[in-house]
PDB file of C-alpha atoms in Angstrom:
ATOM      1  CA  GLY R 294      30.169 -11.986   3.704  1.00  0.00           C
ATOM      2  CA  GLN R 295      27.445  -9.366   3.297  1.00  0.00           C
ATOM      3  CA  ALA R 296      24.099 -10.991   3.827  1.00  0.00           C
ATOM      4  CA  LEU R 297      20.960 -10.500   5.846  1.00  0.00           C
ATOM      5  CA  ARG R 298      17.862 -12.389   6.788  1.00  0.00           C
ATOM      6  CA  ASP R 299      14.856 -10.319   7.805  1.00  0.00           C
ATOM      7  CA  TYR R 300      11.340 -11.425   8.705  1.00  0.00           C
ATOM      8  CA  TYR R 301       8.362  -9.067   8.556  1.00  0.00           C
ATOM      9  CA  GLU R 302       4.838  -9.923   9.667  1.00  0.00           C
ATOM     10  CA  GLN R 303       2.041  -7.394   9.352  1.00  0.00           C
ATOM     11  CA  ASN R 304      -1.543  -7.892  10.494  1.00  0.00           C
ATOM     12  CA  THR R 305      -4.337  -5.594   9.397  1.00  0.00           C
ATOM     13  CA  LYS R 306      -7.951  -5.220  10.472  1.00  0.00           C
ATOM     14  CA  SER R 307      -9.945  -2.686   8.508  1.00  0.00           C
ATOM     15  CA  PHE R 308     -13.603  -1.780   8.745  1.00  0.00           C
ATOM     16  CA  ALA R 309     -15.568   0.768   6.715  1.00  0.00           C
ATOM     17  CA  VAL R 310     -19.126   2.074   6.655  1.00  0.00           C
ATOM     18  CA  PHE R 311     -20.255   4.175   3.717  1.00  0.00           C
ATOM     19  CA  THR R 312     -23.242   5.715   2.040  1.00  0.00           C
ATOM     20  CA  ASN R 313     -23.778   7.554  -1.239  1.00  0.00           C
ATOM     21  CA  ASN R 314     -27.104   9.341  -1.649  1.00  0.00           C
ATOM     22  CA  SER R 315     -28.503  11.448  -4.478  1.00  0.00           C
ATOM     23  CA  TYR R 316     -31.508  13.724  -4.079  1.00  0.00           C
ATOM     24  CA  LYS R 317     -33.322  15.317  -6.993  1.00  0.00           C
ATOM     25  CA  VAL R 318     -34.267  18.802  -5.766  1.00  0.00           C
ATOM     26  CA  THR R 319     -35.949  19.700  -9.072  1.00  0.00           C
ATOM     27  CA  ASP R 320     -36.038  18.102 -12.524  1.00  0.00           C
ATOM     28  CA  ALA R 321     -32.870  20.090 -13.319  1.00  0.00           C
ATOM     29  CA  LEU R 322     -30.974  20.048  -9.973  1.00  0.00           C
ATOM     30  CA  GLU R 323     -29.517  16.964  -8.282  1.00  0.00           C
ATOM     31  CA  LEU R 324     -27.416  16.906  -5.095  1.00  0.00           C
ATOM     32  CA  THR R 325     -25.236  13.982  -3.997  1.00  0.00           C
ATOM     33  CA  LEU R 326     -23.678  13.362  -0.607  1.00  0.00           C
ATOM     34  CA  GLY R 327     -21.315  10.468   0.022  1.00  0.00           C
ATOM     35  CA  LEU R 328     -19.661   9.665   3.361  1.00  0.00           C
ATOM     36  CA  ARG R 329     -17.275   6.921   4.419  1.00  0.00           C
ATOM     37  CA  TYR R 330     -15.753   6.171   7.804  1.00  0.00           C
ATOM     38  CA  THR R 331     -12.717   3.874   7.733  1.00  0.00           C
ATOM     39  CA  TRP R 332     -11.132   2.338  10.837  1.00  0.00           C
ATOM     40  CA  ASP R 333      -7.771   0.539  10.685  1.00  0.00           C
ATOM     41  CA  ASP R 334      -5.850  -1.475  13.262  1.00  0.00           C
ATOM     42  CA  LYS R 335      -2.404  -2.637  12.121  1.00  0.00           C
ATOM     43  CA  SER R 336       0.525  -4.318  13.816  1.00  0.00           C
ATOM     44  CA  LEU R 337       4.038  -5.173  12.697  1.00  0.00           C
ATOM     45  CA  ASP R 338       6.607  -7.610  14.057  1.00  0.00           C
ATOM     46  CA  VAL R 339      10.127  -7.557  12.611  1.00  0.00           C
ATOM     47  CA  GLN R 340      13.277  -9.606  13.098  1.00  0.00           C
ATOM     48  CA  GLN R 341      16.382  -8.210  11.388  1.00  0.00           C
ATOM     49  CA  ARG R 342      19.520 -10.333  11.255  1.00  0.00           C
ATOM     50  CA  ASN R 343      22.975  -9.750   9.756  1.00  0.00           C
ATOM     51  CA  LEU R 344      24.719 -12.906   8.582  1.00  0.00           C
ATOM     52  CA  GLY R 345      28.402 -13.745   8.361  1.00  0.00           C
ATOM     53  CA  THR R 346      30.902 -10.898   8.569  1.00  0.00           C
ATOM     54  CA  SER R 347      28.664  -8.274   7.007  1.00  0.00           C
ATOM     55  CA  SER R 348      29.022  -5.833   9.923  1.00  0.00           C
ATOM     56  CA  LEU R 349      32.835  -5.650  10.216  1.00  0.00           C
ATOM     57  CA  VAL R 350      33.550  -2.738   7.841  1.00  0.00           C
ATOM     58  CA  CYS R 351      30.703  -0.617   9.165  1.00  0.00           C
ATOM     59  CA  GLY R 352      31.579  -1.424  12.778  1.00  0.00           C
ATOM     60  CA  GLY R 353      35.168  -0.334  12.178  1.00  0.00           C
ATOM     61  CA  GLY R 354      33.997   2.943  10.645  1.00  0.00           C
ATOM     62  CA  LEU R 355      31.674   3.604  13.587  1.00  0.00           C
ATOM     63  CA  ASN R 356      34.471   2.871  16.077  1.00  0.00           C
ATOM     64  CA  ASN R 357      36.752   5.339  14.272  1.00  0.00           C
ATOM     65  CA  PHE R 358      34.084   8.014  13.641  1.00  0.00           C
ATOM     66  CA  ASN R 359      35.644  10.655  15.926  1.00  0.00           C
ATOM     67  CA  ALA R 360      39.123  10.033  14.527  1.00  0.00           C
ATOM     68  CA  ILE R 361      37.808  10.416  10.956  1.00  0.00           C
ATOM     69  CA  ALA R 362      35.960  13.643  11.901  1.00  0.00           C
ATOM     70  CA  THR R 363      39.130  15.084  13.499  1.00  0.00           C
ATOM     71  CA  ALA R 364      41.266  14.113  10.504  1.00  0.00           C
ATOM     72  CA  LEU R 365      38.777  15.906   8.221  1.00  0.00           C
ATOM     73  CA  GLY R 366      39.194  19.203  10.121  1.00  0.00           C
ATOM     74  CA  GLY R 367      37.011  18.671  13.172  1.00  0.00           C
ATOM     75  CA  GLY R 368      34.023  20.822  14.021  1.00  0.00           C
ATOM     76  CA  ALA R 369      30.682  20.629  12.286  1.00  0.00           C
ATOM     77  CA  SER R 370      32.155  20.238   8.778  1.00  0.00           C
ATOM     78  CA  GLY R 371      34.471  17.391   9.868  1.00  0.00           C
ATOM     79  CA  THR R 372      31.602  15.639  11.653  1.00  0.00           C
ATOM     80  CA  ALA R 373      29.346  15.998   8.597  1.00  0.00           C
ATOM     81  CA  ALA R 374      32.063  14.704   6.257  1.00  0.00           C
ATOM     82  CA  ALA R 375      32.848  11.787   8.576  1.00  0.00           C
ATOM     83  CA  GLY R 376      29.114  11.002   8.739  1.00  0.00           C
ATOM     84  CA  GLY R 377      28.992  10.831   4.944  1.00  0.00           C
ATOM     85  CA  ILE R 378      31.953   8.436   4.841  1.00  0.00           C
ATOM     86  CA  VAL R 379      30.610   6.195   7.591  1.00  0.00           C
ATOM     87  CA  ALA R 380      27.128   6.206   6.032  1.00  0.00           C
ATOM     88  CA  ARG R 381      28.650   4.808   2.813  1.00  0.00           C
ATOM     89  CA  LEU R 382      30.421   2.098   4.817  1.00  0.00           C
ATOM     90  CA  CYS R 383      27.269   1.356   6.796  1.00  0.00           C
ATOM     91  CA  LEU R 384      24.749   0.493   4.144  1.00  0.00           C
ATOM     92  CA  PRO R 385      21.621  -1.046   5.656  1.00  0.00           C
ATOM     93  CA  TRP R 386      22.612  -4.645   4.907  1.00  0.00           C
ATOM     94  CA  SER R 387      25.999  -4.215   6.635  1.00  0.00           C
ATOM     95  CA  ASN R 388      25.035  -1.961   9.545  1.00  0.00           C
ATOM     96  CA  PRO R 389      25.672  -3.690  12.904  1.00  0.00           C
ATOM     97  CA  PHE R 390      22.809  -1.733  14.515  1.00  0.00           C
ATOM     98  CA  PHE R 391      20.435  -3.970  12.519  1.00  0.00           C
ATOM     99  CA  ALA R 392      22.039  -7.188  13.798  1.00  0.00           C
ATOM    100  CA  ASN R 393      19.577  -9.065  16.018  1.00  0.00           C
ATOM    101  CA  ARG R 394      17.147  -6.125  16.003  1.00  0.00           C
ATOM    102  CA  ASN R 395      13.501  -6.770  16.840  1.00  0.00           C
ATOM    103  CA  VAL R 396      10.738  -4.238  16.225  1.00  0.00           C
ATOM    104  CA  SER R 397       7.140  -4.540  17.346  1.00  0.00           C
ATOM    105  CA  GLU R 398       4.647  -1.760  16.601  1.00  0.00           C
ATOM    106  CA  SER R 399       0.897  -1.291  16.473  1.00  0.00           C
ATOM    107  CA  GLU R 400      -1.291   1.628  15.480  1.00  0.00           C
ATOM    108  CA  LYS R 401      -5.016   2.423  15.206  1.00  0.00           C
ATOM    109  CA  ASP R 402      -6.561   5.189  13.149  1.00  0.00           C
ATOM    110  CA  GLY R 403      -9.945   6.207  11.834  1.00  0.00           C
ATOM    111  CA  GLN R 404     -10.887   8.786   9.229  1.00  0.00           C
ATOM    112  CA  LEU R 405     -14.035  10.295   7.767  1.00  0.00           C
ATOM    113  CA  SER R 406     -13.957  10.962   4.033  1.00  0.00           C
ATOM    114  CA  GLY R 407     -16.572  11.725   1.443  1.00  0.00           C
ATOM    115  CA  THR R 408     -17.926  13.834  -1.365  1.00  0.00           C
ATOM    116  CA  ILE R 409     -20.556  16.449  -2.090  1.00  0.00           C
ATOM    117  CA  LYS R 410     -21.755  17.153  -5.631  1.00  0.00           C
ATOM    118  CA  ALA R 411     -24.257  19.388  -7.348  1.00  0.00           C
ATOM    119  CA  ALA R 412     -25.403  18.824 -10.937  1.00  0.00           C
ATOM    120  CA  TYR R 413     -27.673  21.196 -12.828  1.00  0.00           C
ATOM    121  CA  ARG R 414     -29.132  20.336 -16.240  1.00  0.00           C
ATOM    122  CA  LEU R 415     -29.343  23.589 -18.231  1.00  0.00           C
ATOM    123  CA  ASN R 416     -31.008  21.776 -21.151  1.00  0.00           C
ATOM    124  CA  ASP R 417     -30.918  18.299 -22.769  1.00  0.00           C
ATOM    125  CA  GLN R 418     -27.352  18.812 -24.064  1.00  0.00           C
ATOM    126  CA  ILE R 419     -25.689  20.813 -21.244  1.00  0.00           C
ATOM    127  CA  LEU R 420     -25.042  19.703 -17.673  1.00  0.00           C
ATOM    128  CA  ALA R 421     -23.126  21.914 -15.210  1.00  0.00           C
ATOM    129  CA  TYR R 422     -21.663  20.390 -12.069  1.00  0.00           C
ATOM    130  CA  ALA R 423     -19.384  21.070  -9.126  1.00  0.00           C
ATOM    131  CA  SER R 424     -17.917  18.568  -6.703  1.00  0.00           C
ATOM    132  CA  TYR R 425     -15.649  18.344  -3.694  1.00  0.00           C
ATOM    133  CA  ALA R 426     -14.181  15.109  -2.377  1.00  0.00           C
ATOM    134  CA  ARG R 427     -11.832  14.176   0.430  1.00  0.00           C
ATOM    135  CA  GLY R 428      -9.962  10.887   0.035  1.00  0.00           C
ATOM    136  CA  TYR R 429      -8.106   8.861   2.660  1.00  0.00           C
ATOM    137  CA  LYS R 430      -5.237   6.401   2.365  1.00  0.00           C
ATOM    138  CA  SER R 431      -4.459   4.443   5.501  1.00  0.00           C
ATOM    139  CA  PHE R 432      -1.120   4.475   7.316  1.00  0.00           C
ATOM    140  CA  GLY R 433       1.273   1.575   6.978  1.00  0.00           C
ATOM    141  CA  TYR R 434       4.728   0.253   7.733  1.00  0.00           C
ATOM    142  CA  ASN R 435       7.902   0.485   5.684  1.00  0.00           C
ATOM    143  CA  MET R 436       9.031  -3.122   5.602  1.00  0.00           C
ATOM    144  CA  ASP R 437      12.664  -2.424   4.807  1.00  0.00           C
ATOM    145  CA  ARG R 438      15.828  -1.395   6.592  1.00  0.00           C
ATOM    146  CA  VAL R 439      15.618   2.384   6.982  1.00  0.00           C
ATOM    147  CA  GLN R 440      18.407   4.356   8.640  1.00  0.00           C
ATOM    148  CA  GLY R 441      19.533   7.912   9.322  1.00  0.00           C
ATOM    149  CA  THR R 442      22.902   9.258   8.170  1.00  0.00           C
ATOM    150  CA  VAL R 443      24.828  10.632  11.186  1.00  0.00           C
ATOM    151  CA  PRO R 444      25.180   8.245  12.888  1.00  0.00           C
ATOM    152  CA  PRO R 445      23.671   5.633  10.544  1.00  0.00           C
ATOM    153  CA  THR R 446      21.264   4.156  13.080  1.00  0.00           C
ATOM    154  CA  PRO R 447      17.988   2.419  12.263  1.00  0.00           C
ATOM    155  CA  GLN R 448      14.847   4.515  12.428  1.00  0.00           C
ATOM    156  CA  ALA R 449      13.040   3.705  15.636  1.00  0.00           C
ATOM    157  CA  SER R 450       9.634   3.470  13.960  1.00  0.00           C
ATOM    158  CA  LEU R 451       8.791   1.976  10.571  1.00  0.00           C
ATOM    159  CA  LEU R 452       5.360   3.673  10.521  1.00  0.00           C
ATOM    160  CA  PHE R 453       4.386   6.033   7.725  1.00  0.00           C
ATOM    161  CA  PRO R 454       1.337   8.242   8.337  1.00  0.00           C
ATOM    162  CA  SER R 455      -2.109   8.273   6.756  1.00  0.00           C
ATOM    163  CA  GLU R 456      -2.696  10.575   3.813  1.00  0.00           C
ATOM    164  CA  ASN R 457      -5.614  12.789   2.851  1.00  0.00           C
ATOM    165  CA  VAL R 458      -6.280  14.429  -0.491  1.00  0.00           C
ATOM    166  CA  ASP R 459      -8.840  17.087  -1.349  1.00  0.00           C
ATOM    167  CA  SER R 460     -10.144  17.374  -4.907  1.00  0.00           C
ATOM    168  CA  TYR R 461     -12.381  19.937  -6.548  1.00  0.00           C
ATOM    169  CA  GLU R 462     -14.039  19.662  -9.936  1.00  0.00           C
ATOM    170  CA  LEU R 463     -16.129  21.972 -12.081  1.00  0.00           C
ATOM    171  CA  GLY R 464     -17.591  21.169 -15.443  1.00  0.00           C
TER     172      GLY R 464
END
């Protein structure tokens, strides 16, 4: 009864240009500058299919949503409680909103990241340094059935955003 068959196809084109350069200012002081530009172009095509009778229980709960909310006291609290009940009936593999659903998305993004470092040799045994770096992780697509709770409808976009991280180091 409760089955699904989903197909996900993702295509990615990624291009990066980078450089990392060190310059010895004096015998004791060295500066390093590293830069990277990354460009990504990604696309996703999805076919989501429910098989057999997997959507019947969820569909019944969705059809009776207002009646359940009224029976639970109506208003905002009844609607929230009914949403919780229906969400448990409408797990992603049995949700009729996923039946015969097709998604096609594409996104392009580019980011500059890099590092700057300074190292100073106090003597043969002691080196002091400081660095800053900014890292980049490209965006992507969640290749799974993702849904909200009230009502339990599929998320329109499967895209998750790029991430940046800043790091500082002293030593």
